[in-house]
PDB file of C-alpha atoms in Angstrom:
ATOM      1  CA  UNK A   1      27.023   1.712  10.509  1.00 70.00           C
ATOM      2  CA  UNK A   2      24.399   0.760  12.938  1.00 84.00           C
ATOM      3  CA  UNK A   3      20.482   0.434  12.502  1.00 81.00           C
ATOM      4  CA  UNK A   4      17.939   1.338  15.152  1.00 88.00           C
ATOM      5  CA  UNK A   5      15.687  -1.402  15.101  1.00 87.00           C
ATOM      6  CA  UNK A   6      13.100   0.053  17.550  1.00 90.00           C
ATOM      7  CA  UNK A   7      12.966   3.613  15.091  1.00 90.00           C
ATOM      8  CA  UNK A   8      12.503   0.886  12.162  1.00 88.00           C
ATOM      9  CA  UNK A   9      10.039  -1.012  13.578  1.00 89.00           C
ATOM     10  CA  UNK A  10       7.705   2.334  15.218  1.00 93.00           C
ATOM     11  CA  UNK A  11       8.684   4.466  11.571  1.00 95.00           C
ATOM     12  CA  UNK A  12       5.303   5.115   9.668  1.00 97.00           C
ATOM     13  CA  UNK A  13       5.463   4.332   6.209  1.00 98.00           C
ATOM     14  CA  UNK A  14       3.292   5.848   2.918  1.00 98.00           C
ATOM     15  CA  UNK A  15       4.023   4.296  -0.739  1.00 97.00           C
ATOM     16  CA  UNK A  16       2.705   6.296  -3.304  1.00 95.00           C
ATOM     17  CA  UNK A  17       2.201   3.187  -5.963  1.00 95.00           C
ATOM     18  CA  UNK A  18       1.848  -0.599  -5.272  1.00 96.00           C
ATOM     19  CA  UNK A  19       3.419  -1.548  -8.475  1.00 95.00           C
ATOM     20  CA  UNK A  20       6.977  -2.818  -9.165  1.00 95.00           C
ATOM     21  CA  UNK A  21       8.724  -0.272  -7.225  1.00 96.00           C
ATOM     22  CA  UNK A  22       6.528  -0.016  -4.050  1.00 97.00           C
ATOM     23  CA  UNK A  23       6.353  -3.800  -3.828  1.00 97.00           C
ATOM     24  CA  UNK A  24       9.854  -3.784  -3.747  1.00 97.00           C
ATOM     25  CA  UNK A  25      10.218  -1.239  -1.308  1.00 98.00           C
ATOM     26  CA  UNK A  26       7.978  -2.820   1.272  1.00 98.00           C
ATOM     27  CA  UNK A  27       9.352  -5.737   1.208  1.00 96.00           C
ATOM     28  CA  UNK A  28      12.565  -4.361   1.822  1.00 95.00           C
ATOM     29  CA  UNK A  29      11.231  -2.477   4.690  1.00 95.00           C
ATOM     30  CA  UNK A  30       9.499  -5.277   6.027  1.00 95.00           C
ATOM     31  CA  UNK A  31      12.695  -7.311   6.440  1.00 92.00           C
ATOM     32  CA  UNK A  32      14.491  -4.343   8.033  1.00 91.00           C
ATOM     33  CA  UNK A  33      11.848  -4.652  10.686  1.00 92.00           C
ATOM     34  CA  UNK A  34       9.226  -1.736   9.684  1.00 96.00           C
ATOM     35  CA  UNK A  35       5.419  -2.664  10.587  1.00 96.00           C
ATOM     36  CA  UNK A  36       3.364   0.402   9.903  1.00 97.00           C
ATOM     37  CA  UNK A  37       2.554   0.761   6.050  1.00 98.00           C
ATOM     38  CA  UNK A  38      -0.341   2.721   3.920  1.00 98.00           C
ATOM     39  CA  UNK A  39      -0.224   1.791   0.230  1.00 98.00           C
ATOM     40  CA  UNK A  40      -2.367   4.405  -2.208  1.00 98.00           C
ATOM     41  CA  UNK A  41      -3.174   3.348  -5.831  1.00 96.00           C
ATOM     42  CA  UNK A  42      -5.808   3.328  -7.970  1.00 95.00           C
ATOM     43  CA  UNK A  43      -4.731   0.842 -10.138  1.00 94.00           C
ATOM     44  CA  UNK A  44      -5.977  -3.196 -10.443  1.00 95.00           C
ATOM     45  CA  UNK A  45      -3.370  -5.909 -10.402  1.00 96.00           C
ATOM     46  CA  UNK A  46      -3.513  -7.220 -14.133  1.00 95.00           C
ATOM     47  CA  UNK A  47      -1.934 -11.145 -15.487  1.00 94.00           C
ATOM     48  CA  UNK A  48       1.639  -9.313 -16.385  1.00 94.00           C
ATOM     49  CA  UNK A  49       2.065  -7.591 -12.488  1.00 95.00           C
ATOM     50  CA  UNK A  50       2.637 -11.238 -10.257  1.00 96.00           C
ATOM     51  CA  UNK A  51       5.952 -11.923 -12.003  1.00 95.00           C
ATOM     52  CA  UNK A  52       7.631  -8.396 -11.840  1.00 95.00           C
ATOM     53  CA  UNK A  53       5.457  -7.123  -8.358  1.00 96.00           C
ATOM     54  CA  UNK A  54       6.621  -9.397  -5.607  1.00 96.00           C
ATOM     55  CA  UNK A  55       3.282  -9.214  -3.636  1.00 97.00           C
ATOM     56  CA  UNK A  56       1.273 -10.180  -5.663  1.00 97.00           C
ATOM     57  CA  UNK A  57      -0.363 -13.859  -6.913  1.00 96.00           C
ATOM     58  CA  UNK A  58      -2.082 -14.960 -10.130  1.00 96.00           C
ATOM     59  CA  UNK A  59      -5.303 -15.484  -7.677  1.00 95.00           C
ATOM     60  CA  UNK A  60      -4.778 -11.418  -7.173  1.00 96.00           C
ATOM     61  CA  UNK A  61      -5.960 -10.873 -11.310  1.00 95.00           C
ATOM     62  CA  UNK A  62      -8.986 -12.781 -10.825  1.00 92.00           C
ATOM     63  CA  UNK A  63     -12.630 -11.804  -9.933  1.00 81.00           C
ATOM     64  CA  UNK A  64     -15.109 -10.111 -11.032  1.00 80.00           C
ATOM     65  CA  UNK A  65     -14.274  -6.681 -12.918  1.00 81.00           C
ATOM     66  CA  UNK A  66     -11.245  -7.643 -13.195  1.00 82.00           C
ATOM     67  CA  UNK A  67      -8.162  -8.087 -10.479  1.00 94.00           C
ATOM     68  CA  UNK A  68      -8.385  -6.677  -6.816  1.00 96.00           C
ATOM     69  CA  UNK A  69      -7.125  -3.198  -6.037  1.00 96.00           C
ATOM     70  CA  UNK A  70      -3.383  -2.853  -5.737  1.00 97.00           C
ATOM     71  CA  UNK A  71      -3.244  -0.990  -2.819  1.00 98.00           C
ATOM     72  CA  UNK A  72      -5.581  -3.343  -1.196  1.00 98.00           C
ATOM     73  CA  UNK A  73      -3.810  -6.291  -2.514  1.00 98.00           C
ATOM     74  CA  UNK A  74      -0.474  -5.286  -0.899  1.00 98.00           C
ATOM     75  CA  UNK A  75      -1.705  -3.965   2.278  1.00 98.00           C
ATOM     76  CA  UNK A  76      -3.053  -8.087   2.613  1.00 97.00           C
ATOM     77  CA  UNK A  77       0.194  -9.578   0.907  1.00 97.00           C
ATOM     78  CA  UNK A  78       2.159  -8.549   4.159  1.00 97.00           C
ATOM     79  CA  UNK A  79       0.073  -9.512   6.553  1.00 97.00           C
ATOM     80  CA  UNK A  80       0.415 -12.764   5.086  1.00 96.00           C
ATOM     81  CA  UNK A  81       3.713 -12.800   4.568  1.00 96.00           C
ATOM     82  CA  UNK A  82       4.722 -11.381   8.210  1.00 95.00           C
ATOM     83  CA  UNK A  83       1.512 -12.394  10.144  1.00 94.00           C
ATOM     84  CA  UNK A  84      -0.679 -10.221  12.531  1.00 90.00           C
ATOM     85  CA  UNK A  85       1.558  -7.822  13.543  1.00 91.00           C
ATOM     86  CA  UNK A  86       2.295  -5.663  10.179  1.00 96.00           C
ATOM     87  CA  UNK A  87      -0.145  -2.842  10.618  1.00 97.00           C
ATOM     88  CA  UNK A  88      -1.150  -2.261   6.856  1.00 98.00           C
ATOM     89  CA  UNK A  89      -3.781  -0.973   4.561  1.00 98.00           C
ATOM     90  CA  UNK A  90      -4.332   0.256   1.295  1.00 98.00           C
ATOM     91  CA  UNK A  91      -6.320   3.432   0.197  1.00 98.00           C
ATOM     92  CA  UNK A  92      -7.573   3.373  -3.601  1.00 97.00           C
ATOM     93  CA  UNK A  93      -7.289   6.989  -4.310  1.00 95.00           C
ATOM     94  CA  UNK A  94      -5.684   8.570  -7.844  1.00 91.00           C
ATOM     95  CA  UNK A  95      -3.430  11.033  -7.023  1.00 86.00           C
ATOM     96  CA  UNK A  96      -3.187  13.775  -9.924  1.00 86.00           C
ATOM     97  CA  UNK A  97       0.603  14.742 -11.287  1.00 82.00           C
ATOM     98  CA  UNK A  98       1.546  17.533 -13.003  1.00 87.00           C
ATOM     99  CA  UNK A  99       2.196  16.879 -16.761  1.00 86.00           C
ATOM    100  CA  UNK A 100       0.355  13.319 -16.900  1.00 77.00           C
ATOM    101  CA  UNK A 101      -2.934  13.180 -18.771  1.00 68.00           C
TER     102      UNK A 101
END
């Protein structure tokens, strides 16, 4: 099979979480060529995320209040990691699910 690397790199992508699992996936995506990403989470990045969520650093848990906002967190992680072309940001925003408290 064949990838389109102009689709990939024009496709719009939204991860709903910036923990293990959307870390994963945009990193993924990043080295298939996607540059357009939206994170939204309303969570902080804690001591135990750095070694299991692959954008984030130790310096991420620090600060007053506590650690910086995933979403934002990840939407800087790949700029830094791809430089000034990856078109990301992160929206704090809780997102309500059926049958969670």
């Amino acid at each position: 099979p064949s990838l389109n690397l102009d689709y990939l790199s024009n496709m719009n992508v939204l991860l709903l979480g910036a923990g293990t699992l959307g870390c994963s996936v945009a990193r993924t995506l990043l080295g298939w060529g996607v540059r357009h990403f939206r994170f939204v989470d309303n969570g902080k990045v804690s001591y135990s995320n750095p070694v299991r969520q692959n954008l984030f650093e130790v310096k991420d848990c620090e600060g007053p209040g506590g650690g910086k906002d995933k979403a934002i967190a990840a939407a800087e992680a790949l700029k830094r990691i791809a430089g000034p072309t990856i078109d990301s940001e992160g929206y704090v925003l809780t997102i309500p699910m059926p049958g969670h408290a």
